Coordinates of C-alpha atoms in Angstrom, one line a residue:
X1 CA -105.3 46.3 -37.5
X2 CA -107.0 44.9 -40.4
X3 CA -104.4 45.4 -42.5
X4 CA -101.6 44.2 -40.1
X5 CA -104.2 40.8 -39.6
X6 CA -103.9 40.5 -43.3
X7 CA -99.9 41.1 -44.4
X8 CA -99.3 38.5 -41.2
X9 CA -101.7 35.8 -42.8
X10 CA -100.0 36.6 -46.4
X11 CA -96.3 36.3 -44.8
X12 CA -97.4 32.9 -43.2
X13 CA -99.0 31.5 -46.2
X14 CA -95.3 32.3 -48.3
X15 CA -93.4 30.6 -44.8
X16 CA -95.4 27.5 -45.6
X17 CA -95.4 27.5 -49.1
X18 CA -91.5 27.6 -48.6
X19 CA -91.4 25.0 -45.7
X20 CA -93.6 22.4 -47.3
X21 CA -93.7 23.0 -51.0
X22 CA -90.3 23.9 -53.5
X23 CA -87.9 24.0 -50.8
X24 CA -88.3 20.6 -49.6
X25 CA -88.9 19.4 -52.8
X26 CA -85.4 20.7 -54.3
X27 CA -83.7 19.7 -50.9
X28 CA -85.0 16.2 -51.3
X29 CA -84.0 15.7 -54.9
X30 CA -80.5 17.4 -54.6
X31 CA -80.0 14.9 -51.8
X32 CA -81.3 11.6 -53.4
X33 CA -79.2 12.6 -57.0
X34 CA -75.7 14.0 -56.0
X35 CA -74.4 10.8 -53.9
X36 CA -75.2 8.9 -57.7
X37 CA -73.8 12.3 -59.4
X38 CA -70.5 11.6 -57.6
X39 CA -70.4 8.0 -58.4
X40 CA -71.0 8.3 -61.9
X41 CA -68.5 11.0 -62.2
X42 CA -66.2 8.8 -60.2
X43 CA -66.9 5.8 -62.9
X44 CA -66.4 8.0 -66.0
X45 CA -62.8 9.0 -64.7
X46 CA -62.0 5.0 -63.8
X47 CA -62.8 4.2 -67.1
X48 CA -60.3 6.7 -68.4
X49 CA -58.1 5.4 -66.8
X50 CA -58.6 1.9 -67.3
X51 CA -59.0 2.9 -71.5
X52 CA -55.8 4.6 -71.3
X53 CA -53.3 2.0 -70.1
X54 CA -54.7 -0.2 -72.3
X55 CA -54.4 2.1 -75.3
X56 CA -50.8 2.4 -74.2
X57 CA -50.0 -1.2 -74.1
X58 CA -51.5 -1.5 -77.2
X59 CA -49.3 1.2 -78.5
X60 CA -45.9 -0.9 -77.2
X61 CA -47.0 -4.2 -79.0
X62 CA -47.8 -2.6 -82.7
X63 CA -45.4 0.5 -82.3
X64 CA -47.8 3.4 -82.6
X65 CA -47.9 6.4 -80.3
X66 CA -51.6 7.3 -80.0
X67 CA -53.1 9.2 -77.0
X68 CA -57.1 8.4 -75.7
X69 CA -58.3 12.0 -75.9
X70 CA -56.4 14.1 -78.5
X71 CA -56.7 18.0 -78.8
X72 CA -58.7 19.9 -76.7
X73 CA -60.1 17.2 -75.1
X74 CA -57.0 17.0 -73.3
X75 CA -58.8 20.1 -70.4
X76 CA -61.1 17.0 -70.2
X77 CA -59.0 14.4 -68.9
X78 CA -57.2 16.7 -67.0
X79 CA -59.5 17.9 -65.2
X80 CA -61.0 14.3 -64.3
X81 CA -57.6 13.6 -62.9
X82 CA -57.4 16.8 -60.8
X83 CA -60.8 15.8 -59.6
X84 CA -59.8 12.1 -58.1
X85 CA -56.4 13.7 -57.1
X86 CA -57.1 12.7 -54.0
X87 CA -57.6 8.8 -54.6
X88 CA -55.3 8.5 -57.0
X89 CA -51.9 9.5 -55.3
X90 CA -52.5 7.1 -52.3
X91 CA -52.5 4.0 -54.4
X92 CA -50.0 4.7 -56.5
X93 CA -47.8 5.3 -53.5
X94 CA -48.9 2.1 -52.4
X95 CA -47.8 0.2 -56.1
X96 CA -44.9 1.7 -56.1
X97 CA -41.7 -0.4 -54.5
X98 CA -38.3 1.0 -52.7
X99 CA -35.8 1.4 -55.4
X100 CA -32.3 -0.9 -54.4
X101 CA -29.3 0.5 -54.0
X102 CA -27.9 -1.9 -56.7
X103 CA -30.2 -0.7 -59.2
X104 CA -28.6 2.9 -58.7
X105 CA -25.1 1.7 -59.1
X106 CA -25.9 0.2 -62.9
X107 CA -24.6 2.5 -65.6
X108 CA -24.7 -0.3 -68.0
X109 CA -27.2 -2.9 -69.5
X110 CA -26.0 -6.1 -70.7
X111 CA -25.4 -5.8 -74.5
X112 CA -28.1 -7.6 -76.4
X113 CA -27.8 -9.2 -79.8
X114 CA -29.8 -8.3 -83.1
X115 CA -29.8 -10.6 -86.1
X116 CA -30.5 -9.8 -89.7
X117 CA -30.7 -10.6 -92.9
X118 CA -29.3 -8.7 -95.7
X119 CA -32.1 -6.0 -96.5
X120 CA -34.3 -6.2 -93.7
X121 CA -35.2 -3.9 -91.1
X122 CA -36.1 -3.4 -87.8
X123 CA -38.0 -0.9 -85.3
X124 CA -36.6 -0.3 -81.9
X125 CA -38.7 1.7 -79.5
X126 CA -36.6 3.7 -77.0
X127 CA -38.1 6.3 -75.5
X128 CA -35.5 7.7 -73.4
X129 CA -32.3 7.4 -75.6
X130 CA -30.3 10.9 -76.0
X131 CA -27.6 10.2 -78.0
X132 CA -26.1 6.8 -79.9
X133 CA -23.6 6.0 -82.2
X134 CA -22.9 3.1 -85.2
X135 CA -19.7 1.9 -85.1
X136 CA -20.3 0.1 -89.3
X137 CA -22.4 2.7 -91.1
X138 CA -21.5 0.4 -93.9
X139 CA -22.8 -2.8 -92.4
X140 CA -26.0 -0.4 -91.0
X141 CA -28.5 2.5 -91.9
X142 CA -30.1 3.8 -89.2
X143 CA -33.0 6.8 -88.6
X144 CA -34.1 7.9 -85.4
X145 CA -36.8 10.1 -84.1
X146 CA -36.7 12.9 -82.0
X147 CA -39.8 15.0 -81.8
X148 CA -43.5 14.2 -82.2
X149 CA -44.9 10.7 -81.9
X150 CA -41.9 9.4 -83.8
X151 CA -39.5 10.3 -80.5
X152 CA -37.7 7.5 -79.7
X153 CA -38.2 5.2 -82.6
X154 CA -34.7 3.8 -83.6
X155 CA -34.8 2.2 -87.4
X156 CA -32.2 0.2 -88.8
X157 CA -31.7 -1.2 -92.1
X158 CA -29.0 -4.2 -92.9
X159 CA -27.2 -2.8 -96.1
X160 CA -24.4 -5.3 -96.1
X161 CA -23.0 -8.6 -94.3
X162 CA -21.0 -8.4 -91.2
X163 CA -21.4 -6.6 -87.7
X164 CA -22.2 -3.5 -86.2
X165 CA -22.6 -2.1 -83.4
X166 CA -24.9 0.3 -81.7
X167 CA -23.7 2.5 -78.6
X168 CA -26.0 5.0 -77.0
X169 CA -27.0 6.9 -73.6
X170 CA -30.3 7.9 -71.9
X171 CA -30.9 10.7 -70.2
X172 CA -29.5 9.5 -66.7
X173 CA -26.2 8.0 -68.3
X174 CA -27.6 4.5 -68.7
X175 CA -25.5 2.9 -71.7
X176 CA -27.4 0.5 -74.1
X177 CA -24.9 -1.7 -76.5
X178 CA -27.1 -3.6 -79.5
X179 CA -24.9 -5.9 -81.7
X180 CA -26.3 -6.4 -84.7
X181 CA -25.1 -9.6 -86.8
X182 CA -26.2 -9.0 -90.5
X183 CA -26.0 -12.6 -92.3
X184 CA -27.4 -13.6 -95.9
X185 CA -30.8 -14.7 -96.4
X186 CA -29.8 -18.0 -97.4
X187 CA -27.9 -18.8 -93.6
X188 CA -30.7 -16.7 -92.0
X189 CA -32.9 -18.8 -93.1
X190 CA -31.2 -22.1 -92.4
X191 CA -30.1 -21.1 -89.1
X192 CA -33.9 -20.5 -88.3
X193 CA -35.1 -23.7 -89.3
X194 CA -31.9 -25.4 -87.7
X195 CA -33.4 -23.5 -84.3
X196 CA -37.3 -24.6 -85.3
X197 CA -35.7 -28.6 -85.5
X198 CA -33.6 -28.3 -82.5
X199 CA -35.9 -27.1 -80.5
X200 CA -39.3 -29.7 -81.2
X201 CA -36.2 -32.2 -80.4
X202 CA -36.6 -30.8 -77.1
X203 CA -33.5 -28.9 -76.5
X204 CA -32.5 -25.9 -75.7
X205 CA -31.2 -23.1 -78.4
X206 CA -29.6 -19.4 -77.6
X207 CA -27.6 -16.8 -79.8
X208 CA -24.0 -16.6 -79.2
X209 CA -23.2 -13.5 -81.3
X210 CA -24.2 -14.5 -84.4
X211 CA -23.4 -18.8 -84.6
X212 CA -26.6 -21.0 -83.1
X213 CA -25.7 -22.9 -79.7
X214 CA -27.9 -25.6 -78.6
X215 CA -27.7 -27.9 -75.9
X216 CA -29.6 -31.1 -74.3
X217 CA -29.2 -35.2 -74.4
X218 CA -29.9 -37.7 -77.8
X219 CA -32.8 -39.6 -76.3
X220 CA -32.9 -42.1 -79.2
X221 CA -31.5 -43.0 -82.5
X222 CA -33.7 -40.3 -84.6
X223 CA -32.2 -37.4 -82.3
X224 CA -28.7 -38.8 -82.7
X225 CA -29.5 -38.7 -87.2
X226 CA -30.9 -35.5 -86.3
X227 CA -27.5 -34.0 -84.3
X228 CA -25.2 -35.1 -86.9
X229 CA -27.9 -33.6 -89.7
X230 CA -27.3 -30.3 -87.9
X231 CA -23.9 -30.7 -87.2
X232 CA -23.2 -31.0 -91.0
X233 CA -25.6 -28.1 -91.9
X234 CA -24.7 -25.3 -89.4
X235 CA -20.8 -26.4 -89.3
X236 CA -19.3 -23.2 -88.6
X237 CA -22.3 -21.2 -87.5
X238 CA -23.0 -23.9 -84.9
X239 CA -21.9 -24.6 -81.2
X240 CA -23.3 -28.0 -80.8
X241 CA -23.3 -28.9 -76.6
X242 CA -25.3 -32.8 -77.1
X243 CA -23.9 -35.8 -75.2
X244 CA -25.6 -39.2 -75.5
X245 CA -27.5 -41.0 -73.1
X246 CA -26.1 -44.0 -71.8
X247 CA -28.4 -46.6 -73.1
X248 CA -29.0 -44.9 -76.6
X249 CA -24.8 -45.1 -77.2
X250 CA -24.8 -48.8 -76.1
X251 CA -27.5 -50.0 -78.5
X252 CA -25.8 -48.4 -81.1
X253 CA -22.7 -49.8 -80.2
X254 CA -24.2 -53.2 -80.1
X255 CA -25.9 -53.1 -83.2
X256 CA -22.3 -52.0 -84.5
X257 CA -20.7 -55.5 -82.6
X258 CA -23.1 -57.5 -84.2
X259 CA -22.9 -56.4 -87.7
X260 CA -19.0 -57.2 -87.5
X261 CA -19.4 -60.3 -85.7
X262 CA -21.5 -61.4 -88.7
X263 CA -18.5 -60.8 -91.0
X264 CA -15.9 -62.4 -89.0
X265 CA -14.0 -59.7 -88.0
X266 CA -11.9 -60.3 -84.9
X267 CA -10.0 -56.7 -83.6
X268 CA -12.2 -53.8 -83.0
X269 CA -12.9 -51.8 -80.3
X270 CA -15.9 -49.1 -80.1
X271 CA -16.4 -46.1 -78.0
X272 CA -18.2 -42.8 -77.4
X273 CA -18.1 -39.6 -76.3
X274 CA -20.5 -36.6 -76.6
X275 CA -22.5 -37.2 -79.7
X276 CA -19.9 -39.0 -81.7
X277 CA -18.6 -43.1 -81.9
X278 CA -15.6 -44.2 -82.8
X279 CA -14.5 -48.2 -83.1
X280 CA -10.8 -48.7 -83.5
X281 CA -10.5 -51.5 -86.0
X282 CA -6.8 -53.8 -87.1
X283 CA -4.4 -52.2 -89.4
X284 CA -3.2 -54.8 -90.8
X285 CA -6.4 -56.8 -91.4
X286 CA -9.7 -54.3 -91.7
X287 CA -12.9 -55.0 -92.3
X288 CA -13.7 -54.6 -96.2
X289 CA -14.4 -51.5 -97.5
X290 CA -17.9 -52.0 -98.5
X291 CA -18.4 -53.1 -94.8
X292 CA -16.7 -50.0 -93.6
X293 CA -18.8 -47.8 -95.8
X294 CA -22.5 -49.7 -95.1
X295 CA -21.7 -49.0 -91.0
X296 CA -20.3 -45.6 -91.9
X297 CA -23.7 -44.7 -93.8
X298 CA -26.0 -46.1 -91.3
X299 CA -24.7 -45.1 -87.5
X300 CA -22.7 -42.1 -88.8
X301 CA -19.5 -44.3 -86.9
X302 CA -16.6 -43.0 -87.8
X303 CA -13.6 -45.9 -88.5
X304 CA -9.8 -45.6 -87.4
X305 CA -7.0 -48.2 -88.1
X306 CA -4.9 -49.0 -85.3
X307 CA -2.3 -51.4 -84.7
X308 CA -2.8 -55.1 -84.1
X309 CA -1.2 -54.9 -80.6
X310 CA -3.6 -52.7 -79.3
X311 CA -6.1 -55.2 -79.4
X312 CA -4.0 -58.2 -77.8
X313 CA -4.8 -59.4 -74.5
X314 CA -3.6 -62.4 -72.5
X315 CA -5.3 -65.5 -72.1
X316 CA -4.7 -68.5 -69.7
X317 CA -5.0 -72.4 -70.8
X318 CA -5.1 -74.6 -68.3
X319 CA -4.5 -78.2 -69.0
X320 CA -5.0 -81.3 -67.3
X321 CA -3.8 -85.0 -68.9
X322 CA -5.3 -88.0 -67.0
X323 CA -3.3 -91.1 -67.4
X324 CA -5.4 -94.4 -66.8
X325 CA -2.7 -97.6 -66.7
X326 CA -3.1 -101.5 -66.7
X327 CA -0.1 -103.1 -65.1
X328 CA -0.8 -106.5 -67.4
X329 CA -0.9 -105.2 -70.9
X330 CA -4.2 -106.1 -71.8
X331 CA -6.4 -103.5 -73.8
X332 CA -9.0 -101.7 -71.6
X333 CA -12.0 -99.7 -72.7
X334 CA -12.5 -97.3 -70.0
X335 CA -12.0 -93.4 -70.5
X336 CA -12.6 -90.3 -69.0
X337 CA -16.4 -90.3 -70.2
X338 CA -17.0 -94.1 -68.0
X339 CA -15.7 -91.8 -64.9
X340 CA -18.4 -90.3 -62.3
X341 CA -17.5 -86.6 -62.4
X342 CA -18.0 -83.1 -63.9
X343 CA -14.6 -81.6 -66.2
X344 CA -15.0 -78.4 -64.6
X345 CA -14.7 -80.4 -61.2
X346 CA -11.3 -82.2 -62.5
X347 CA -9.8 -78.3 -62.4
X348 CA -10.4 -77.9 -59.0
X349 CA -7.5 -78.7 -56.4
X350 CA -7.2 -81.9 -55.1
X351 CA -9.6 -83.2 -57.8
X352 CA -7.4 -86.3 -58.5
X353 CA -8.4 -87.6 -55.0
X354 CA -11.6 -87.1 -55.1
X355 CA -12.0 -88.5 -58.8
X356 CA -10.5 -92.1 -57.5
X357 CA -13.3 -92.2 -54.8
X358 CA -15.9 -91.3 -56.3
X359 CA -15.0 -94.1 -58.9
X360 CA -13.2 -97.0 -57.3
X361 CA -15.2 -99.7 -57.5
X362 CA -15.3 -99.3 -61.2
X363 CA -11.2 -98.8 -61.1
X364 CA -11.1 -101.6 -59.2
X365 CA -13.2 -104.3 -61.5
X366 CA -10.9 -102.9 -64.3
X367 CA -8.0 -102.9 -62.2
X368 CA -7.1 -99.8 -63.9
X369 CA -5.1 -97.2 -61.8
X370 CA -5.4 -93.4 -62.0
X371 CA -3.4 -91.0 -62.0
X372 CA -2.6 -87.2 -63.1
X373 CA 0.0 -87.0 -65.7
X374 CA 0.9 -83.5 -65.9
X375 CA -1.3 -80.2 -64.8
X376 CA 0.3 -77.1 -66.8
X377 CA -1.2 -73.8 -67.3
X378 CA 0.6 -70.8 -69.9
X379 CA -0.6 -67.5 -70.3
X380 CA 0.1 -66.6 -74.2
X381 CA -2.2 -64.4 -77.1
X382 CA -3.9 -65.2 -79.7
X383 CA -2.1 -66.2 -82.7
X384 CA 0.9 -67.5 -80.8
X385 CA 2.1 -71.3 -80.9
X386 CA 2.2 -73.2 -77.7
X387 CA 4.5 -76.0 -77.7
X388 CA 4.2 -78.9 -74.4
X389 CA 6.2 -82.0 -74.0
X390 CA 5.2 -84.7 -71.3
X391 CA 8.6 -86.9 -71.7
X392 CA 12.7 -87.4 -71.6
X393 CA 15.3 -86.8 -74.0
X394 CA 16.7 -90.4 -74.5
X395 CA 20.1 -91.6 -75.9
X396 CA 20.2 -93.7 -78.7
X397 CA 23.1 -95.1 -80.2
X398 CA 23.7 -95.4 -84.6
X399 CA 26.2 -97.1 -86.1
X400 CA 28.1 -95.1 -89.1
X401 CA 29.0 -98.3 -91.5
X402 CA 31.6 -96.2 -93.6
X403 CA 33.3 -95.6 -90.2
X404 CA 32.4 -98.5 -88.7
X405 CA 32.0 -96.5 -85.7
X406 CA 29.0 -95.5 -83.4
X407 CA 27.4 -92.3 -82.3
X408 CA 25.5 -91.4 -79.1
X409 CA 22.3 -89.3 -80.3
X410 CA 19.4 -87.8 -77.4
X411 CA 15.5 -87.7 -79.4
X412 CA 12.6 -87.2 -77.2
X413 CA 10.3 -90.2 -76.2
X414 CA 6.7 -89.2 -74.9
X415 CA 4.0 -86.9 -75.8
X416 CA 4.3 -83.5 -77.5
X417 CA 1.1 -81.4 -78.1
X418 CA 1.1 -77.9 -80.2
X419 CA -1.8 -75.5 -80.3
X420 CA -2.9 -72.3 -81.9
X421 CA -5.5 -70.5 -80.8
X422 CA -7.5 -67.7 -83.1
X423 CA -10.9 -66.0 -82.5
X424 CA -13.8 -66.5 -84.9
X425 CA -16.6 -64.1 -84.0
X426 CA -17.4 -64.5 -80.4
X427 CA -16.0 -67.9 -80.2
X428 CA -12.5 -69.5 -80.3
X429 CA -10.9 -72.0 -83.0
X430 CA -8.3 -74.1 -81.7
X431 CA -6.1 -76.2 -83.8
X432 CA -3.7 -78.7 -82.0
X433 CA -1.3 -81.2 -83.3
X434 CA -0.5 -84.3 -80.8
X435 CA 2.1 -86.4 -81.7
X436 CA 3.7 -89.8 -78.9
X437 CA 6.8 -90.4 -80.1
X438 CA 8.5 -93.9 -78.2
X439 CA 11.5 -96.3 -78.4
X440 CA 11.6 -100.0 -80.1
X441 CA 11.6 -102.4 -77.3
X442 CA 15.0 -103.3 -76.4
X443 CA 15.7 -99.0 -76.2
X444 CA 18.3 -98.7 -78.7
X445 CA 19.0 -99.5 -82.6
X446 CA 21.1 -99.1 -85.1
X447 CA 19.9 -95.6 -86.7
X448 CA 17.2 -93.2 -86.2
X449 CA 13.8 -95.5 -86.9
X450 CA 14.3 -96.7 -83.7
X451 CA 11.8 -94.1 -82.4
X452 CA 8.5 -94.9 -83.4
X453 CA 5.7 -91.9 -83.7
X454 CA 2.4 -91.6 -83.9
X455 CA 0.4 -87.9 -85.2
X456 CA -2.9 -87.0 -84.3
X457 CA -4.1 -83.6 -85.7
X458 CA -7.8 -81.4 -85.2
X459 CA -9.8 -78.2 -84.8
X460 CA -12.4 -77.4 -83.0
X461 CA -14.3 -74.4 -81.2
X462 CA -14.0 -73.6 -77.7
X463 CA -15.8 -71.1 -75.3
X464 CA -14.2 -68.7 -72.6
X465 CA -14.0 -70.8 -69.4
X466 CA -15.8 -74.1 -70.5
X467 CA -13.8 -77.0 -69.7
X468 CA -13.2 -79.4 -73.3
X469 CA -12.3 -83.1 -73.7
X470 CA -9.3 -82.6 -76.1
X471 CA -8.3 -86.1 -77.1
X472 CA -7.3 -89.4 -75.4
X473 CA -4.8 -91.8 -77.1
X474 CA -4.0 -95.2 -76.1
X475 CA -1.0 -96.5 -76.0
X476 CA 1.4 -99.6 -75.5
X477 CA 4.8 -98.8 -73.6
X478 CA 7.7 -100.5 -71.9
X479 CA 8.0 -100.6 -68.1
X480 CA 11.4 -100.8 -66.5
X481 CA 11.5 -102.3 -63.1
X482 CA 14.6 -102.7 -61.4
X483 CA 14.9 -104.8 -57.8
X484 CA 17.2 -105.7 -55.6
X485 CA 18.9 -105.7 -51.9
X486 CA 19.6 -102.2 -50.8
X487 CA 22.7 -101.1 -50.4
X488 CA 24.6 -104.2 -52.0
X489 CA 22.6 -103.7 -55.6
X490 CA 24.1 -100.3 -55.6
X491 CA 27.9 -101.5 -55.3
X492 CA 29.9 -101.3 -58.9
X493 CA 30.1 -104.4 -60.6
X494 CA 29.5 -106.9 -58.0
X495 CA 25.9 -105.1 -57.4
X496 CA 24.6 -107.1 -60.5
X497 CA 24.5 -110.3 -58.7
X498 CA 22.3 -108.7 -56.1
X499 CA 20.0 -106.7 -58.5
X500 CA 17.2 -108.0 -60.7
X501 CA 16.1 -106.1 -63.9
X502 CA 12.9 -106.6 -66.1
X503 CA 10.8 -105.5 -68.3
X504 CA 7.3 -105.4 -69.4
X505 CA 4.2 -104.2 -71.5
X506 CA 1.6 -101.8 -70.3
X507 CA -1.3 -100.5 -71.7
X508 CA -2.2 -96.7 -71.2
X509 CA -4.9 -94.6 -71.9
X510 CA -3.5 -90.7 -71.6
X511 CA -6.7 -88.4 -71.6
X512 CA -5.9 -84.3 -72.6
X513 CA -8.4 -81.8 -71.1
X514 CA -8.8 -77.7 -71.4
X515 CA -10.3 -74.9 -70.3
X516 CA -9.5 -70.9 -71.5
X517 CA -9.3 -68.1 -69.6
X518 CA -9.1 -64.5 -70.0
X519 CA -7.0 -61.9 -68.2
X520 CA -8.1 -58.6 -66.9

């Protein structure tokens, strides 16, 4: 009983040793450690994997094949992976998108361009390439890698100028094409800098094959030296797309105008298109050549002769002669300057009438009359000699003393006026001749001095649609007034007794004005 007492106390003793001493303790600690056991097994195999797609990045940009755990510690990172198998195929499911339907029909890439310079090389990483062929294996040297580390490494050496071309397949059928232009250093290196200028210009540069194509707008005159620098540099290696902008091509253009205004040069003609001007200039009288060469140097303009009728236009002259008159004779000093009015008024229509009232109280002290000689307007170009008579063709009769007979000859009495007109910079030079050419005072003589005449001769600049005083001659002629009963002074012979004839002097003041025009 004793015994039985005792191994019961002994077995109780262990019970509670077990229930409240090593037991709980382990329990407690295995517990409170394996939920950070987990975790930090959990960071350890993020970190891998973290480590190793930057390690293969890395790889890509300097062209080395290098893997995080080589050799046996391969089981290593295996085994991690297995362990967070799991986690890990869920969100890459989730990264991954739907493949297109398109991309599965694509069986070829685009072909991409390569360019060299004589002697250098070049890696090409391709991982999943099969099988390729060089179409130049003079041009090219190639070596590719197969096995190891080195698989899919693609080397190629440019041995001599000219183009190759590099054909191969992956291993679903995928076809890569690399053309590969092989130029000398020396238009290697010009082409790049060509690029490097074009492109702090601001515009835009691409390869087409192996010539440089760039494109954009000349903003100002420095980009416009700058195009035709490169245009000259890279002439057949370059596909030059630059047009100007509007304003930069006109104050160009203006600077040209001016610089041959300066020099009196009167035919020319400028225009532009893309990144090139062109003026049109007289064949038959150029600009000199040291002109030619100074605007040649300077805005890169390039000159071409023409002939002169290419720059001839039409232009209208509109004239107006105001004839002031004093029935007595007596001298008057009253002229188109005493008269209250505008000259551009006097070419309006009706401007006669309104000229006499705004001024008859003056005409009427003066006993002047008014009145509008002539009005013509001719359309002509410049260079060309206008001819216009205000008068008649009148008989006179000459006596031939060796015959003692006489002759019956017609020589114009009135006013004639001739004028040239030639442009002089931006302005016009007009040079007239007047001439009044009038009979003695009985109307006839015995020979040709009869006809008195009287020249007048000038030049002067006039402006595009700015009326100008001309001239104004005065003048003493011979008025013919005839009277008499109507109807019997008209009968033959017997009509003298009832008809009275006379003559006398008047004074005239005959006032030229003109204005230019030009047709569209």
């Amino acid at each position: 009983m004793n015994e039985y007492s005792n191994k019961i106390k002994i077995d109780y003793f262990v019970s509670w040793i077990a229930n409240f001493g090593v037991v709980p303790l382990f329990r407690s600690i295995l517990l409170r450690l394996f939920p950070l056991a987990l975790f930090f097994l959990r960071r350890i195999s993020s970190v891998c994997f973290v480590l190793e797609g930057m390690k293969f990045l890395l790889s890509l940009v300097i062209f080395q094949k290098e893997t995080l755990l080589p050799g046996p510690e391969q089981k290593v990172k295996i085994f991690l992976i297995l362990l967070q198998l799991g986690l890990a195929i869920p969100a890459f499911s989730n990264d991954q998108s739907p493949v297109s339907p398109n991309d599965l029909l694509v069986s070829e890439l685009p072909p991409t361009t390569i360019l060299l310079g004589l002697g250098e090389h070049r890696q090409l990483i391709l991982p999943k390439l099969e099988r390729f062929s060089v179409s130049n294996k003079d041009c090219l040297s190639y070596k590719f890698g197969k096995f190891g580390q080195k698989k899919g490494e693609l080397w190629i050496l440019a041995k001599k100028t000219g183009f190759s071309e590099i054909v191969g397949q992956d291993n679903k059928g995928l076809t890569y094409k690399l053309q590969v232009y092989i130029l000398s250093k020396r238009d290697q290196l010009k082409l790049q800098e060509v690029a490097q200028s074009a492109e702090l210009a601001g515009w835009k540069t691409s390869w087409v094959g192996h010539n440089l194509s760039i494109n954009g707008k000349i903003r100002n005159f420095n980009d416009y030296l700058l195009a035709h620098q490169i245009s000259v540099s890279i002439k057949e290696r370059g596909l030059l797309n630059l047009s100007f902008e509007d304003e930069v091509a006109k104050d160009i253009i203006v600077s040209i105008y001016r610089a041959l205004f300066e020099n009196w040069v009167d035919y020319f003609r400028c225009t532009y298109a893309g990144m090139s001007i062109e003026c049109s200039i007289s064949e038959s009288n150029p600009p000199s050549a040291s002109l030619l060469k100074t605007l040649s140097d300077k805005y890169l303009v390039q000159f071409r002769p023409v002939a002169d009728s290419a720059f001839k236009k039409n232009y209208r002259a509109k004239l107006r002669f105001f004839q002031l008159t004093r029935a007595d004779g007596q001298y008057f000093d009253v002229g188109m300057e005493n008269l209250t009015t505008s000259l551009g008024s006097l070419f309006n229509r009706n401007a006669l009438k309104q000229l006499i009232r705004q001024n008859d109280v003056l005409l009427q002290n003066e006993n002047v009359e008014l009145g509008l000689l002539a009005e013509p307007e001719v359309t002509f170009q410049l260079g060309d000699e206008i001819e216009i008579k205000l008068g008649d063709e009148i008989p006179y009769q000459t006596y031939n003393t060796e015959e003692k007979s006489t002759s019956l000859e017609w020589k114009f009495s009135g006013l004639q006026f001739r004028f040239k007109l030639l442009k002089v910079g931006e302005k016009f030079q007009m040079h007239y001749l007047v001439s009044y050419n009038r009979s003695n005072e009985n109307g006839s003589s015995a020979g040709p001095s009869s006809l008195q005449q009287s020249k007048e001769e000038a030049s002067l600049f006039v402006d595009s649609k700015k009326p100008t005083q001309l001239f104004q001659v005065g003048m003493i002629a011979l008025d013919h007034k005839k009277r008499g009963i109507p109807g019997l002074s008209s009968i033959p012979l017997l009509g003298r007794a009832f008809r009275e004839e006379g003559k006398s002097q008047v004074f005239k003041r005959v006032s030229a004005l003109f204005m230019l025009e030009e047709e569209l």
